[in-house]
XYZ file of C-alpha atoms in Angstrom:
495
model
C 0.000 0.000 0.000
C 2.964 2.612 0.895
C 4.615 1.915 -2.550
C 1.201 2.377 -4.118
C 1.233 5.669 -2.234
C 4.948 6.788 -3.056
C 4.226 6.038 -6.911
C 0.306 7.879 -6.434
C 2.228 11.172 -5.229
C 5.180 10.623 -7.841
C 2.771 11.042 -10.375
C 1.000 14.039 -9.191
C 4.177 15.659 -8.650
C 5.168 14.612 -11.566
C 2.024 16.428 -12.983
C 2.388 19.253 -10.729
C 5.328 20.414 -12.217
C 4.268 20.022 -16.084
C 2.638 22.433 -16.597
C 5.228 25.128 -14.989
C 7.956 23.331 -16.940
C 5.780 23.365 -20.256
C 4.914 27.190 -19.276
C 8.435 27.990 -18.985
C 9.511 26.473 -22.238
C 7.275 28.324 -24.106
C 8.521 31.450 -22.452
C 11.990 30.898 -23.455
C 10.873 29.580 -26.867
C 8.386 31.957 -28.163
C 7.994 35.009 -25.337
C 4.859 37.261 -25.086
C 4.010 35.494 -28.204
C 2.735 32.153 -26.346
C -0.254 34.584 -25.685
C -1.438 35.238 -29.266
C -1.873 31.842 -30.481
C -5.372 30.128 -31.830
C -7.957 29.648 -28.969
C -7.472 25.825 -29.319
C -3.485 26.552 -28.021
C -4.664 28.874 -25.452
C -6.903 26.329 -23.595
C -4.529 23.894 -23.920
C -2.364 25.777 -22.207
C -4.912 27.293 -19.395
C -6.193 23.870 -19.091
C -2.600 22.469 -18.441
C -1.697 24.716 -16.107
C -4.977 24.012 -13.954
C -4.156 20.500 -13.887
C -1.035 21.336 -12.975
C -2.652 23.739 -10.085
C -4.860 20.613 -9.198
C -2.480 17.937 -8.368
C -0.345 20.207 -6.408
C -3.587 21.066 -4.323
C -4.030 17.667 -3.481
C -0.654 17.200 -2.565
C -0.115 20.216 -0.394
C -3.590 19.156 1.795
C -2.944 15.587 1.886
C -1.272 14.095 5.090
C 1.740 13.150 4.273
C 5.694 13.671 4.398
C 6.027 17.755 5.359
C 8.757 18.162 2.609
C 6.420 16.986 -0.280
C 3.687 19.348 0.987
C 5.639 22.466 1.574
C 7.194 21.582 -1.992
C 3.648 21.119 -3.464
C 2.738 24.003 -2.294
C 5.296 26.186 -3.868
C 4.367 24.241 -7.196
C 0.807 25.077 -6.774
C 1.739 28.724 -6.478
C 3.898 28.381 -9.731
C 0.820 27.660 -11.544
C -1.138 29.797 -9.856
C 0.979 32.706 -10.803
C 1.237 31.549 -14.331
C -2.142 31.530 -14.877
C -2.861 34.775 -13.063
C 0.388 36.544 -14.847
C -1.084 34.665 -18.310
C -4.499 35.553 -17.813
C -3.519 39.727 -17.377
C -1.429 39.987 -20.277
C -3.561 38.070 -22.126
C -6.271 40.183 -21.394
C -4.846 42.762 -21.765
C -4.109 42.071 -25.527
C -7.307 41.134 -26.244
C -8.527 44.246 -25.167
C -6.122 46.292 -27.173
C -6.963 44.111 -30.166
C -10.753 45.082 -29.195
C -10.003 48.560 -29.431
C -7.979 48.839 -32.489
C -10.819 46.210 -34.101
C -13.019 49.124 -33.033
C -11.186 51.715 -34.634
C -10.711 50.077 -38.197
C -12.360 51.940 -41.002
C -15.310 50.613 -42.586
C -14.797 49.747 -46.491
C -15.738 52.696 -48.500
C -18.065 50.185 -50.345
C -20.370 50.034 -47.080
C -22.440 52.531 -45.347
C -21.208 52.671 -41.705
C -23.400 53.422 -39.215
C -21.459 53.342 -35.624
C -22.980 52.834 -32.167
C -21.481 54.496 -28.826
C -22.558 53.526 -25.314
C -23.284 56.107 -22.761
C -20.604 54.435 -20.331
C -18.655 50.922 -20.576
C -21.180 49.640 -17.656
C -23.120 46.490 -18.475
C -26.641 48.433 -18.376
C -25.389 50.541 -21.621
C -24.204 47.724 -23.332
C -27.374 45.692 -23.126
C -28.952 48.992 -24.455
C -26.931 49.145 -27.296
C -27.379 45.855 -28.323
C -30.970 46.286 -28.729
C -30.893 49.376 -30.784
C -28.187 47.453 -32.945
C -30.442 45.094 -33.344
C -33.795 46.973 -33.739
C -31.494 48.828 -36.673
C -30.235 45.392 -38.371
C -34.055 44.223 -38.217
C -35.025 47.459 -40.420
C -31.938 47.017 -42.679
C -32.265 43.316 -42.979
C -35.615 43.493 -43.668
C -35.751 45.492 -46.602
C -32.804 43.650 -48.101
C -29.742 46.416 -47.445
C -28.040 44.660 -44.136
C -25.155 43.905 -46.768
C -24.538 47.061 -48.242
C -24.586 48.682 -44.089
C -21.799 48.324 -41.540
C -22.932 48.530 -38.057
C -20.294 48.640 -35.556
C -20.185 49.653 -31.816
C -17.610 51.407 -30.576
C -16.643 54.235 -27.002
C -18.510 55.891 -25.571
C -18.805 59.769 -26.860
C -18.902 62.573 -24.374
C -19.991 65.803 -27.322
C -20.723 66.096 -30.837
C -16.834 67.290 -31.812
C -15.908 64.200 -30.798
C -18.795 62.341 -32.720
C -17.637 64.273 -35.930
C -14.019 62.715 -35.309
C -14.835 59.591 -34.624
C -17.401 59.319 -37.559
C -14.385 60.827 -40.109
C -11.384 58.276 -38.186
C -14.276 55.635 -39.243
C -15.610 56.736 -42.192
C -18.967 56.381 -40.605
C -21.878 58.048 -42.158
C -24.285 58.094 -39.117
C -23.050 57.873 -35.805
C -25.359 57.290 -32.719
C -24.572 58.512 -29.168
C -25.878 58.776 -25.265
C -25.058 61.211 -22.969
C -26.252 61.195 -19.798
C -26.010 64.153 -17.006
C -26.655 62.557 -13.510
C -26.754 65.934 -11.758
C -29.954 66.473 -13.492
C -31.466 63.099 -14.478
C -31.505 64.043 -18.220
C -30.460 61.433 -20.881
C -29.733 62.889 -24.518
C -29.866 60.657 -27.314
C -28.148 62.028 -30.589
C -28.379 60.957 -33.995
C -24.995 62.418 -35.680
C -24.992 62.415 -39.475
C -21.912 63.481 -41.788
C -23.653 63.265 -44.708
C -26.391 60.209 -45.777
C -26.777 60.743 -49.915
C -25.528 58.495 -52.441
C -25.019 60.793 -54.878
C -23.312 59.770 -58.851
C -19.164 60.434 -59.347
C -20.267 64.140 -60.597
C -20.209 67.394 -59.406
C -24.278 68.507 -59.158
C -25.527 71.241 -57.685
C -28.827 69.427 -57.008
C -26.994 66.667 -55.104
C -24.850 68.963 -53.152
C -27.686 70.497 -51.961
C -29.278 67.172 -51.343
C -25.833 65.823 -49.342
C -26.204 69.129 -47.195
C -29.255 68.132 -46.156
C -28.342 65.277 -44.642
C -25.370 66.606 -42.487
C -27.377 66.870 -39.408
C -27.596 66.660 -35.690
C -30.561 64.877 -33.755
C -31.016 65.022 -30.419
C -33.531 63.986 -27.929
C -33.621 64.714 -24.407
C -35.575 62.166 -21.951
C -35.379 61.768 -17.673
C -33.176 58.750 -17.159
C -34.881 55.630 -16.556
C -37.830 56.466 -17.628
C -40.222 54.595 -20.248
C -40.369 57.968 -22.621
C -36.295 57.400 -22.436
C -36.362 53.942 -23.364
C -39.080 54.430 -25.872
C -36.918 56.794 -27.244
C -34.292 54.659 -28.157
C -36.360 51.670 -30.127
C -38.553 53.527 -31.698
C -37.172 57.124 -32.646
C -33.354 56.852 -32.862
C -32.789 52.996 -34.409
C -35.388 53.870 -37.116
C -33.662 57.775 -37.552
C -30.204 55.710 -38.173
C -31.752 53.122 -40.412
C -33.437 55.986 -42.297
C -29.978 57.791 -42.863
C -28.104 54.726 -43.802
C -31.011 53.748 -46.445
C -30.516 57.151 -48.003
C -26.462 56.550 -48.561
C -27.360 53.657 -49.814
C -29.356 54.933 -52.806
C -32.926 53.255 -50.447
C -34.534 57.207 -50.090
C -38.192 56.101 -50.399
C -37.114 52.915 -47.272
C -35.858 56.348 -45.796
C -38.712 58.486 -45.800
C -40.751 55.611 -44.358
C -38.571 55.202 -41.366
C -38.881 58.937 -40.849
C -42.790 58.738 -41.373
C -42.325 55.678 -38.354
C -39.991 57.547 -36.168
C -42.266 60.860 -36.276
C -45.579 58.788 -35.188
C -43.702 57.591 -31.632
C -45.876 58.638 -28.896
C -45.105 61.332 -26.338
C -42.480 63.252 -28.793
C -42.011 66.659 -28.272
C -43.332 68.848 -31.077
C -39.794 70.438 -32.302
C -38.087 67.095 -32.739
C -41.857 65.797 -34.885
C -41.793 68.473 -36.887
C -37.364 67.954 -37.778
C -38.770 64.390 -38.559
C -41.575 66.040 -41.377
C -38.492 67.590 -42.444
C -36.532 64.434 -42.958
C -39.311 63.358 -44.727
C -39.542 65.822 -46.695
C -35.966 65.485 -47.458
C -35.819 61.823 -48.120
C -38.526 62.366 -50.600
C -36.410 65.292 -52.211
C -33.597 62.408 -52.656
C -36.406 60.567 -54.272
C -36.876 63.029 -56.817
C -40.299 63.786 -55.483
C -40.453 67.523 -54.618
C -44.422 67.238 -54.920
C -44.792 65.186 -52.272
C -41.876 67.088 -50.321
C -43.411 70.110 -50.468
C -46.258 69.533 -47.946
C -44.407 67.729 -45.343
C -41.631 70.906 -45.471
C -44.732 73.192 -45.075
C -46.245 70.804 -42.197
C -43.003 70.756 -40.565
C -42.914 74.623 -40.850
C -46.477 75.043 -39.473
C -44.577 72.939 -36.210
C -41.639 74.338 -36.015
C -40.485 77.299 -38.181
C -37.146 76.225 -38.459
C -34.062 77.058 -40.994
C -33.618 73.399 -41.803
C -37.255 72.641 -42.753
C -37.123 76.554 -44.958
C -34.225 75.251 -46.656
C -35.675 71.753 -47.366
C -38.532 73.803 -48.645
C -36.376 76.004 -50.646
C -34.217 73.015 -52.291
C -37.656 71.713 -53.438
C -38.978 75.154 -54.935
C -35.230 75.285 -56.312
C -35.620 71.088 -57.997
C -39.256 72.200 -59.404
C -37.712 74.818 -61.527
C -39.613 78.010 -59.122
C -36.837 80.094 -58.420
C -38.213 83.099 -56.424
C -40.396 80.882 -54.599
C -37.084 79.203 -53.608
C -35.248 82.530 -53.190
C -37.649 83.606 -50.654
C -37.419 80.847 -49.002
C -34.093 80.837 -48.373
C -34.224 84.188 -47.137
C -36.546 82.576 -44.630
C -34.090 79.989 -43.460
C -31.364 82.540 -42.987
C -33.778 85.234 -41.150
C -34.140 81.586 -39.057
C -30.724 81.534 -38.393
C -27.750 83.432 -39.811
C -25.535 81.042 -39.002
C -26.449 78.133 -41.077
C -24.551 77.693 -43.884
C -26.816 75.528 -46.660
C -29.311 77.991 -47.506
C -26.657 80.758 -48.398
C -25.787 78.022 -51.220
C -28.747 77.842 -52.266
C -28.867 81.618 -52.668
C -25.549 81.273 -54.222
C -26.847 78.460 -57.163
C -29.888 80.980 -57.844
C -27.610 84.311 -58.279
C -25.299 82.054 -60.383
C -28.365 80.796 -62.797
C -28.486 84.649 -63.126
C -25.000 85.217 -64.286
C -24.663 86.795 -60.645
C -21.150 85.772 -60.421
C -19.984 87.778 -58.042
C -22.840 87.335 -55.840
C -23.057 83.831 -56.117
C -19.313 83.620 -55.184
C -19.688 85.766 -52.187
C -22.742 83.366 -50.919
C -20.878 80.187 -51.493
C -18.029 82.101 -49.255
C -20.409 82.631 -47.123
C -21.338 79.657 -46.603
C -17.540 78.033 -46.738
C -17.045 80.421 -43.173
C -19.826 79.462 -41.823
C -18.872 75.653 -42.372
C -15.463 75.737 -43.182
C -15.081 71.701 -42.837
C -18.309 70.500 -44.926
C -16.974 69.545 -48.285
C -19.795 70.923 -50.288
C -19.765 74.692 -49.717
C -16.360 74.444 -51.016
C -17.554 72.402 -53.961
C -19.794 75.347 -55.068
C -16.959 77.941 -54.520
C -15.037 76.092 -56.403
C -17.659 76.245 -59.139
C -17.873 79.689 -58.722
C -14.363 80.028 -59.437
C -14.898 78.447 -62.729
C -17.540 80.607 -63.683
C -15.003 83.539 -63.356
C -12.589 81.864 -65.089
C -9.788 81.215 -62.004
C -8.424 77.767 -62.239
C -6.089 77.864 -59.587
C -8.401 79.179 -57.360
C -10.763 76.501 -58.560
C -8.262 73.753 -57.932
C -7.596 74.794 -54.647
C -11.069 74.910 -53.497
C -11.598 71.676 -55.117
C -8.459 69.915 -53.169
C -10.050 71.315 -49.414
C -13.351 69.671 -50.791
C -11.576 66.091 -51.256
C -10.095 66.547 -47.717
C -13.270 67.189 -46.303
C -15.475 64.699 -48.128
C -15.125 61.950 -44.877
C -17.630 59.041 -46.113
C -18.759 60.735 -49.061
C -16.746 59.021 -51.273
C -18.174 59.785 -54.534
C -17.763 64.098 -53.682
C -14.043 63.180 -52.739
C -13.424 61.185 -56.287
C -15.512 63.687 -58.206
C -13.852 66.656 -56.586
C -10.275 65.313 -57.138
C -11.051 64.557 -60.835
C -12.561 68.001 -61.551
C -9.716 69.117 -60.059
C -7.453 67.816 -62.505
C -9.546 68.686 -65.236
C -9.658 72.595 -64.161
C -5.844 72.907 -64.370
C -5.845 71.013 -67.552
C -8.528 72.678 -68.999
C -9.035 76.217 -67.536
C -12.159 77.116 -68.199
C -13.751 80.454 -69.667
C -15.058 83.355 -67.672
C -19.054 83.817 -68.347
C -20.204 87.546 -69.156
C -21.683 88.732 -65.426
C -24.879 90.308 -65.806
C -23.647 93.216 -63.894
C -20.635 93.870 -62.335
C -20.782 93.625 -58.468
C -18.295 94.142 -55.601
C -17.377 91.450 -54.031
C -19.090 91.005 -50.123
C -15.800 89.928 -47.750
C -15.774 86.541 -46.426
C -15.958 86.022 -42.478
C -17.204 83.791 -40.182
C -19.493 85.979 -38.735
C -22.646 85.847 -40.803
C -24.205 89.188 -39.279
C -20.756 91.184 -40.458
C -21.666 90.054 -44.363
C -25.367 90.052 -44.120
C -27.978 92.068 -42.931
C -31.703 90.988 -41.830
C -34.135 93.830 -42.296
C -35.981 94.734 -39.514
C -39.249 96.704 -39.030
C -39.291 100.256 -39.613
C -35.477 99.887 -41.586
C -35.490 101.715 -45.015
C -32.464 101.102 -47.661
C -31.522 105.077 -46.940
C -31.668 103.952 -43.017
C -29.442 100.754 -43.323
C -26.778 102.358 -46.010
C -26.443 104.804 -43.350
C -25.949 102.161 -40.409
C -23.461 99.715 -42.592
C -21.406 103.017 -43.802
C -22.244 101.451 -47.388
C -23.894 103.841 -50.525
C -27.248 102.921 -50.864
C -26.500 102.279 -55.069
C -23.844 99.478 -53.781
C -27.311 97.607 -51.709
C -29.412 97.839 -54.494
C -26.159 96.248 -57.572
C -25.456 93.281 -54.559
C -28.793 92.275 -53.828
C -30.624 93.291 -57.342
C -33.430 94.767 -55.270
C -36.204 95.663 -58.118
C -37.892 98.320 -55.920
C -35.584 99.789 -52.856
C -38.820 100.694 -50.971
C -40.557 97.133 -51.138
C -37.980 96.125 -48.261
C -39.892 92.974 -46.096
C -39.583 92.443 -42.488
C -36.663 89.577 -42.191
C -35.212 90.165 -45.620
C -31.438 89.411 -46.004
C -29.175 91.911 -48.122
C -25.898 90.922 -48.361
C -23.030 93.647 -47.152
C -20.694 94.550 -50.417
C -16.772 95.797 -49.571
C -16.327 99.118 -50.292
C -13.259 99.143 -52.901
């Protein structure tokens, strides 16, 4: 029986010390690298080691000789701090692996549409799962899963950061959470740099379509509570599917989601009537400006807001009614000053004209107000080629490929026309009159001014320090005394 014994705890010695001997071989042999091979290696290895671990357990509780416990003990602590040391590093790389998995960019031949957690605890994760998946049910369902990335990734603390991760990514739509604790309010935001599969050509219609679709949702909900929750399945997973259906080339799938996400109970009435605008916009990308019309005009009657006068303005512009569409325009910038699209669309009017001059000092206009969209600097560009300036125009049309970010077919049709001004410079047009030139800054109310009751043209040439002949040539006012309440006239540089 002792020989049985002696040969028993031989054995699990024996065994005891494999797996630290194995462990240390493979050290010596192949390094840190032991810890990136296949999964089947890996719990060969972990398994080994807890073998290992288990035999010199038994031997260190067993009664026995003292010297073959106090020895199996210091085995047993081997493994032990093997598998511990293993299990950190190993962690540890499959963490970094995570995160630079996370930060690969998706192919340029998929829509990406990227998902951020409001924190890394498990309560946000099981969120985000279910608006992936409420997202991949829309997508899958109408047959586009394939052409649409989704991918999770940090979480996002503002929309700058949004932008930047959506551009590292090459993320169309990106969809965030912020929570502030302080006052119980969760924001959900719907970040968009641009949703419109437009063709490998520079059009003014589809600029002014990919404009549209650079936007910024956001809705605000107390934490925890159903309205937030509600929130999240059936406003912002359809809003992302909707934008990811429009880039790509699904607009009618797109206005339906919107039509879906604007009937969610208990919304508040500014964030239905952006949805109506969506709509409205989707349509537009449908090449249905009749049935835009009405939900821009709905949204309008909700919210009168610069977005939804601008979406009403781009489908005036598409149905060929041009002071309809320059009116409103003026709307969407007496809305707010500071937003850049509508000041292109002012700019693709005055051009039609043979405005040059005033077309070129909108699209500038525009390029300060949003100096990293690609488009405004698309249309300068254009401008530039209406007056004949090449290099100029070959400039404008390299900042436009460097701020495409997912909009890969602006960034190829930018670089080619870019090639093609230098190579071809093209002819200045005749200019219907010639104009002075507004200056460009970033502050809209410096190179515009909104008429305001009681102003007359005498009144305001007096105010800017501008003759009141150089307010009329800019903004080709007809009749100087039929000024309206909200008007904008742009602000020409004295020479």
């Amino acid at each position: 029986m002792r020989a049985k014994g002696k040969l028993l705890d031989i054995g699990l010695y024996t065994v005891a010390l494999i797996g630290p001997l194995l462990y240390l071989a493979g050290f010596l042999a192949r390094g840190l690298g032991m810890l990136q091979a296949d999964w089947p290696r890996l719990a060969l290895m972990f398994g080994l080691l807890a073998l290992s671990a288990g035999a010199a357990a038994f031997l260190a509780l067993r009664r026995g000789d003292t010297a073959l416990r106090v020895a199996a003990a210091i085995t047993l602590a081997v493994n032990l701090a093997g598998i511990a040391y293993s299990w950190t590093r190993w962690s540890d790389d499959l963490s970094r692996a995570r995160a630079e998995d996370l930060l690969q960019p998706i192919p340029v031949t998929q829509v990406g549409i990227v998902l951020a957690p409001a924190d890394q605890g498990p309560d946000a994760a099981n969120e985000l799962r279910a608006i992936e998946k409420a997202i991949r049910t829309i997508l899958d369902r109408n047959g586009i899963g394939g052409l649409v990335q989704v991918r999770r990734t940090f979480p996002i603390a503002n929309a700058q950061y949004a932008r930047r991760i959506g551009l590292t990514l090459g993320a169309n739509v990106v969809v965030w959470h912020t929570v502030e604790p302080g006052r119980a309010r969760s924001v959900r935001h719907v970040t968009v740099l641009g949703a419109h599969d437009m063709d490998a050509q520079l059009d003014e219609a589809d600029l002014l379509r990919l404009m549209a679709t650079q936007e910024e949702l956001a809705i605000t909900a107390t934490v925890g509570t159903e309205a937030d929750d509600r929130y999240a399945s059936e406003v912002i997973a359809p809003v992302a599917a909707a934008f990811g259906a429009l880039a790509a080339g699904r607009p009618v799938l797109a206005a339906t989601q919107f039509r879906n996400a604007s009937q969610g109970e208990g919304l508040p009435l500014r964030t239905v009537a952006t949805l109506r605008a969506y709509r409205g916009m989707a349509l537009l990308h449908a090449d249905r400006a009749d049935l835009a019309v009405p939900e821009f005009e709905e949204a309008i009657s909700l919210n009168s807001s610069a977005y939804a006068w601008t979406g009403l303005a781009n489908a005036r512009l598409m149905a060929r009614d041009f002071e309809a569409a320059r009116r409103a325009y003026q709307q969407a910038i007496s809305r707010d000053s500071y937003y850049a699209p509508p000041y292109c669309g002012l700019g693709l009017i005055l051009a039609r004209e043979s405005d040059v001059a005033g077309a070129t000092a909108a699209y500038r206009q525009a390029v300060a107000l949003a100096p990293d969209w690609a488009a405004p600097h698309a249309f300068l560009a254009l401008a530039y080629e209406l007056r004949g300036d090449a290099a100029a125009a070959h400039d404008e049309y390299q900042v436009c490929v460097s701020m495409a970010g997912p909009n890969s077919a602006l960034q190829e049709a930018a670089a080619q026309r870019s090639q093609q001004v230098v190579k071809n410079p093209p002819t200045p047009i005749p200019t219907a009159t010639p104009r002075p030139t507004p200056t460009p800054t970033p502050f809209p109310t410096s190179g515009v001014y909104q008429v305001r009751g009681g102003d007359t043209l005498a009144a305001i040439a007096q105010k800017l320090g501008v003759p009141a002949e150089m307010l009329i040539e800019v903004n080709r006012l007809e009749n100087p005394n039929a000024l309206s309440i909200g008007q904008i006239l742009i602000v020409p540089e004295l020479p």
